[in-house]
mmCIF file of C-alpha atoms in Angstrom:
data_model
loop_
_atom_site.group_PDB
_atom_site.id
_atom_site.type_symbol
_atom_site.label_atom_id
_atom_site.label_comp_id
_atom_site.label_asym_id
_atom_site.label_seq_id
_atom_site.Cartn_x
_atom_site.Cartn_y
_atom_site.Cartn_z
ATOM 1 C CA MET A 26 -96.278 -49.087 24.391
ATOM 2 C CA GLN A 27 -99.545 -47.230 24.900
ATOM 3 C CA ILE A 28 -100.537 -44.454 27.312
ATOM 4 C CA ARG A 29 -102.339 -47.008 29.483
ATOM 5 C CA ASP A 30 -98.999 -48.832 29.959
ATOM 6 C CA ILE A 31 -97.186 -45.763 31.340
ATOM 7 C CA ARG A 32 -96.331 -46.046 35.039
ATOM 8 C CA ALA A 33 -94.601 -42.673 35.539
ATOM 9 C CA VAL A 34 -94.040 -39.386 33.711
ATOM 10 C CA LEU A 35 -90.692 -37.576 33.597
ATOM 11 C CA PHE A 36 -90.863 -33.910 32.650
ATOM 12 C CA ASP A 37 -88.330 -31.410 31.448
ATOM 13 C CA MET A 38 -88.789 -28.041 33.163
ATOM 14 C CA ASP A 39 -88.083 -24.953 31.030
ATOM 15 C CA GLY A 40 -90.397 -24.748 28.046
ATOM 16 C CA THR A 41 -92.211 -27.936 29.051
ATOM 17 C CA LEU A 42 -93.781 -27.447 32.482
ATOM 18 C CA VAL A 43 -92.584 -23.893 33.059
ATOM 19 C CA ASP A 44 -93.034 -21.015 30.632
ATOM 20 C CA SER A 45 -89.661 -19.377 30.999
ATOM 21 C CA ASP A 46 -88.598 -19.035 27.363
ATOM 22 C CA ALA A 47 -88.743 -15.239 27.487
ATOM 23 C CA ILE A 48 -86.719 -15.193 30.705
ATOM 24 C CA VAL A 49 -84.126 -17.585 29.268
ATOM 25 C CA ASP A 50 -83.843 -15.361 26.199
ATOM 26 C CA ARG A 51 -83.618 -12.217 28.323
ATOM 27 C CA SER A 52 -81.067 -13.631 30.766
ATOM 28 C CA TRP A 53 -78.750 -15.219 28.213
ATOM 29 C CA SER A 54 -78.959 -12.165 25.945
ATOM 30 C CA ARG A 55 -77.812 -10.029 28.864
ATOM 31 C CA TRP A 56 -75.006 -12.491 29.635
ATOM 32 C CA ALA A 57 -73.935 -12.560 25.998
ATOM 33 C CA THR A 58 -73.839 -8.778 25.821
ATOM 34 C CA GLU A 59 -71.751 -8.578 29.002
ATOM 35 C CA TYR A 60 -69.261 -11.020 27.483
ATOM 36 C CA GLY A 61 -69.161 -9.323 24.082
ATOM 37 C CA LEU A 62 -70.891 -12.205 22.320
ATOM 38 C CA SER A 63 -73.757 -12.360 19.863
ATOM 39 C CA PRO A 64 -77.023 -12.928 21.777
ATOM 40 C CA ALA A 65 -78.467 -14.762 18.766
ATOM 41 C CA GLU A 66 -75.544 -17.194 18.671
ATOM 42 C CA VAL A 67 -75.737 -17.821 22.409
ATOM 43 C CA LEU A 68 -79.505 -18.357 22.361
ATOM 44 C CA ALA A 69 -79.122 -20.848 19.504
ATOM 45 C CA VAL A 70 -77.422 -23.249 21.941
ATOM 46 C CA ALA A 71 -78.682 -22.133 25.372
ATOM 47 C CA HIS A 72 -82.201 -23.637 25.311
ATOM 48 C CA GLY A 73 -82.188 -27.163 26.748
ATOM 49 C CA ASN A 74 -78.431 -27.270 27.223
ATOM 50 C CA PRO A 75 -76.696 -27.170 30.601
ATOM 51 C CA ALA A 76 -75.202 -23.720 31.197
ATOM 52 C CA VAL A 77 -71.714 -25.184 31.514
ATOM 53 C CA ALA A 78 -72.037 -26.695 28.032
ATOM 54 C CA THR A 79 -73.271 -23.408 26.582
ATOM 55 C CA ILE A 80 -70.423 -21.492 28.200
ATOM 56 C CA ALA A 81 -67.815 -24.043 27.096
ATOM 57 C CA GLN A 82 -69.042 -23.708 23.517
ATOM 58 C CA MET A 83 -69.231 -19.925 23.553
ATOM 59 C CA LEU A 84 -65.963 -19.346 25.450
ATOM 60 C CA PRO A 85 -63.695 -22.092 24.060
ATOM 61 C CA ASP A 86 -60.473 -20.273 24.941
ATOM 62 C CA ALA A 87 -61.422 -19.407 28.519
ATOM 63 C CA THR A 88 -59.561 -20.919 31.452
ATOM 64 C CA PRO A 89 -61.437 -23.160 33.902
ATOM 65 C CA ALA A 90 -61.530 -20.264 36.384
ATOM 66 C CA GLU A 91 -62.905 -17.908 33.747
ATOM 67 C CA ARG A 92 -65.583 -20.411 32.751
ATOM 68 C CA ALA A 93 -66.540 -20.895 36.398
ATOM 69 C CA ALA A 94 -66.913 -17.137 36.792
ATOM 70 C CA ALA A 95 -68.988 -16.943 33.601
ATOM 71 C CA TRP A 96 -71.262 -19.735 34.854
ATOM 72 C CA ALA A 97 -71.690 -18.006 38.222
ATOM 73 C CA ARG A 98 -72.643 -14.784 36.449
ATOM 74 C CA ALA A 99 -75.174 -16.552 34.219
ATOM 75 C CA LEU A 100 -76.727 -18.254 37.244
ATOM 76 C CA ASP A 101 -76.930 -14.972 39.164
ATOM 77 C CA ILE A 102 -78.723 -13.287 36.266
ATOM 78 C CA GLU A 103 -81.232 -16.131 35.888
ATOM 79 C CA VAL A 104 -81.985 -16.693 39.578
ATOM 80 C CA ASN A 105 -82.781 -13.025 40.024
ATOM 81 C CA ASP A 106 -85.150 -12.849 37.054
ATOM 82 C CA VAL A 107 -88.445 -14.703 37.510
ATOM 83 C CA ASP A 108 -90.666 -11.904 36.245
ATOM 84 C CA GLY A 109 -93.237 -13.582 34.030
ATOM 85 C CA VAL A 110 -92.426 -17.187 34.994
ATOM 86 C CA VAL A 111 -95.661 -19.196 34.951
ATOM 87 C CA ALA A 112 -96.789 -22.762 34.371
ATOM 88 C CA LYS A 113 -97.174 -23.736 30.723
ATOM 89 C CA PRO A 114 -100.772 -23.987 29.460
ATOM 90 C CA GLY A 115 -102.259 -27.248 30.659
ATOM 91 C CA ALA A 116 -99.393 -28.056 33.021
ATOM 92 C CA LEU A 117 -101.248 -27.701 36.313
ATOM 93 C CA ASP A 118 -104.300 -29.550 34.951
ATOM 94 C CA LEU A 119 -102.075 -32.373 33.723
ATOM 95 C CA LEU A 120 -100.245 -32.704 37.034
ATOM 96 C CA GLY A 121 -103.601 -32.763 38.834
ATOM 97 C CA THR A 122 -104.801 -35.547 36.541
ATOM 98 C CA LEU A 123 -101.654 -37.591 37.192
ATOM 99 C CA GLU A 124 -102.196 -37.197 40.932
ATOM 100 C CA ARG A 125 -105.808 -38.346 40.650
ATOM 101 C CA ILE A 126 -105.010 -41.457 38.643
ATOM 102 C CA GLY A 127 -102.044 -42.291 40.863
ATOM 103 C CA LEU A 128 -99.226 -41.876 38.343
ATOM 104 C CA PRO A 129 -95.993 -40.602 39.889
ATOM 105 C CA TRP A 130 -94.063 -37.878 38.096
ATOM 106 C CA ALA A 131 -90.698 -36.196 38.337
ATOM 107 C CA VAL A 132 -88.810 -33.268 36.856
ATOM 108 C CA TYR A 133 -85.357 -33.502 35.295
ATOM 109 C CA THR A 134 -83.838 -30.214 34.207
ATOM 110 C CA SER A 135 -80.553 -28.962 32.805
ATOM 111 C CA ALA A 136 -80.834 -26.067 35.258
ATOM 112 C CA PRO A 137 -78.956 -26.131 38.580
ATOM 113 C CA ALA A 138 -81.015 -26.831 41.699
ATOM 114 C CA GLU A 139 -81.043 -23.217 42.910
ATOM 115 C CA LEU A 140 -82.530 -21.977 39.648
ATOM 116 C CA ALA A 141 -84.903 -24.926 39.232
ATOM 117 C CA LYS A 142 -86.445 -24.406 42.659
ATOM 118 C CA VAL A 143 -86.947 -20.683 42.047
ATOM 119 C CA ARG A 144 -88.688 -21.224 38.719
ATOM 120 C CA LEU A 145 -90.835 -24.153 39.850
ATOM 121 C CA MET A 146 -91.971 -22.217 42.894
ATOM 122 C CA ALA A 147 -92.833 -19.206 40.732
ATOM 123 C CA ALA A 148 -94.912 -21.493 38.502
ATOM 124 C CA GLY A 149 -96.695 -23.150 41.425
ATOM 125 C CA ILE A 150 -95.217 -26.592 40.741
ATOM 126 C CA ALA A 151 -93.839 -28.783 43.539
ATOM 127 C CA PRO A 152 -92.395 -32.089 42.325
ATOM 128 C CA SER A 153 -91.716 -34.795 44.894
ATOM 129 C CA VAL A 154 -88.710 -35.824 42.806
ATOM 130 C CA LEU A 155 -86.469 -33.192 41.234
ATOM 131 C CA VAL A 156 -83.282 -34.113 39.390
ATOM 132 C CA THR A 157 -81.091 -31.224 38.243
ATOM 133 C CA VAL A 158 -77.813 -30.874 36.429
ATOM 134 C CA ASP A 159 -76.214 -30.796 39.894
ATOM 135 C CA ASP A 160 -77.212 -34.444 40.372
ATOM 136 C CA VAL A 161 -75.608 -35.904 37.258
ATOM 137 C CA SER A 162 -72.114 -36.278 35.872
ATOM 138 C CA ARG A 163 -73.297 -35.957 32.283
ATOM 139 C CA GLY A 164 -76.091 -33.593 31.215
ATOM 140 C CA LYS A 165 -78.491 -33.847 28.305
ATOM 141 C CA PRO A 166 -78.372 -35.374 25.699
ATOM 142 C CA ASP A 167 -76.929 -38.088 27.947
ATOM 143 C CA PRO A 168 -79.781 -40.130 29.513
ATOM 144 C CA GLU A 169 -78.261 -40.180 33.018
ATOM 145 C CA GLY A 170 -80.746 -37.700 34.499
ATOM 146 C CA TYR A 171 -83.829 -39.471 33.212
ATOM 147 C CA LEU A 172 -82.461 -42.823 34.366
ATOM 148 C CA ARG A 173 -81.897 -41.265 37.796
ATOM 149 C CA ALA A 174 -85.414 -39.799 37.935
ATOM 150 C CA ALA A 175 -86.985 -43.149 37.056
ATOM 151 C CA GLU A 176 -84.843 -44.855 39.691
ATOM 152 C CA LEU A 177 -85.944 -42.384 42.363
ATOM 153 C CA LEU A 178 -89.593 -43.019 41.462
ATOM 154 C CA GLY A 179 -88.995 -46.768 41.591
ATOM 155 C CA VAL A 180 -90.286 -47.314 38.059
ATOM 156 C CA PRO A 181 -88.376 -48.970 35.180
ATOM 157 C CA VAL A 182 -87.476 -46.241 32.702
ATOM 158 C CA THR A 183 -88.919 -48.362 29.889
ATOM 159 C CA GLN A 184 -92.321 -47.840 31.533
ATOM 160 C CA CYS A 185 -91.891 -44.054 31.762
ATOM 161 C CA LEU A 186 -92.953 -41.237 29.455
ATOM 162 C CA VAL A 187 -90.428 -38.432 28.947
ATOM 163 C CA VAL A 188 -91.949 -35.067 27.978
ATOM 164 C CA GLU A 189 -89.581 -32.578 26.316
ATOM 165 C CA ASP A 190 -89.557 -29.451 24.181
ATOM 166 C CA THR A 191 -85.994 -29.487 22.786
ATOM 167 C CA VAL A 192 -84.116 -31.875 20.532
ATOM 168 C CA VAL A 193 -81.259 -32.236 23.030
ATOM 169 C CA GLY A 194 -83.708 -33.145 25.800
ATOM 170 C CA LEU A 195 -85.689 -35.529 23.631
ATOM 171 C CA SER A 196 -82.450 -37.250 22.662
ATOM 172 C CA ALA A 197 -81.794 -37.858 26.362
ATOM 173 C CA GLY A 198 -85.271 -39.337 26.762
ATOM 174 C CA GLN A 199 -84.878 -41.589 23.749
ATOM 175 C CA ALA A 200 -81.447 -42.768 24.888
ATOM 176 C CA SER A 201 -82.900 -43.709 28.277
ATOM 177 C CA GLY A 202 -85.295 -46.170 26.668
ATOM 178 C CA ALA A 203 -88.446 -44.312 27.713
ATOM 179 C CA LEU A 204 -91.443 -43.508 25.550
ATOM 180 C CA THR A 205 -91.200 -39.867 24.471
ATOM 181 C CA ALA A 206 -93.610 -36.982 23.954
ATOM 182 C CA GLY A 207 -92.457 -33.903 22.079
ATOM 183 C CA LEU A 208 -93.726 -30.338 22.169
ATOM 184 C CA LYS A 209 -93.059 -27.521 19.681
ATOM 185 C CA GLY A 210 -93.110 -29.806 16.659
ATOM 186 C CA ILE A 211 -90.313 -32.102 17.848
ATOM 187 C CA SER A 212 -90.519 -35.597 16.379
ATOM 188 C CA ALA A 213 -91.312 -38.087 19.154
ATOM 189 C CA ASP A 214 -93.410 -41.179 19.891
ATOM 190 C CA ILE A 215 -96.239 -38.810 20.841
ATOM 191 C CA GLU A 216 -96.292 -35.345 19.271
ATOM 192 C CA LEU A 217 -98.127 -32.686 21.270
ATOM 193 C CA ALA A 218 -99.476 -29.284 20.350
ATOM 194 C CA ASP A 219 -99.533 -28.508 24.076
ATOM 195 C CA LEU A 220 -99.952 -30.170 27.466
ATOM 196 C CA HIS A 221 -103.750 -30.005 27.229
ATOM 197 C CA ARG A 222 -103.490 -32.829 24.682
ATOM 198 C CA LEU A 223 -101.466 -35.008 27.041
ATOM 199 C CA ASP A 224 -103.890 -34.204 29.857
ATOM 200 C CA ALA A 225 -106.770 -35.406 27.684
ATOM 201 C CA LEU A 226 -104.961 -38.669 26.962
ATOM 202 C CA PHE A 227 -104.433 -39.367 30.650
ATOM 203 C CA LYS A 228 -107.962 -38.233 31.544
ATOM 204 C CA GLY A 229 -109.101 -41.053 29.274
ATOM 205 C CA LEU A 230 -107.695 -43.485 31.836
ATOM 206 C CA GLU A 231 -109.849 -42.163 34.696
#
C-alpha cells in the first residue's frame, strides 16, 4: 500500500505528536523515587506502556489496592506537570496538511483520558477522535485501541497509517493490520526522521 492509498492516519500521542518525553522521564523518576525504585529501571518500561502495566511490572508483590494507589499517584504527578509540553516538530504542519487534503485522523494513547486531554491541550492539538487506555480492555501492544480508532473514523484499519515512536506501540499498529510509520529509528513500513518527512509525503498528494 502506498501513501496515496491511505484513507486515515492514527497517531500515538507521547513522543509522536506531543513532545512530552522529558515530562514522562521527570514524572516517572519522581514516582520511582517515592516508591524506592530505580528511576532508570522504571523509565526502561514506562515509555509507550500503559501506567497500569508499568506499575504491575515494577510492583509485582503489591496488592490490587496498593497498585491502584500507585497508579493514582503516578497520574496525579503527570497531570500536574505540563511544563514544557509542546507539539513535536512538524506535528501541527502535518495535521494542517491532513485537514486540507481531507484525510481524517485520530489519536490513540496509552495515557488515561484526563492526562491525554491535558497534554494535547498544552500542545495545541484537538483531535476529533481520541481513544485512550480508558476506552480499551487491553492496552498496547494489543491492537484493540487502533482498531477502535479506525472504527470511530469509519475507515477500514487496513487503509489506515499508524504513526508510532515506541516498539510496543508499533507492535499494536502492526497487529491491527494497518500500514505503519516509525519514528526514532523504529523499523516500520515507513521510517521517519521526524514528522516533517511525513508531512512532505502527504503534501505530495495536494
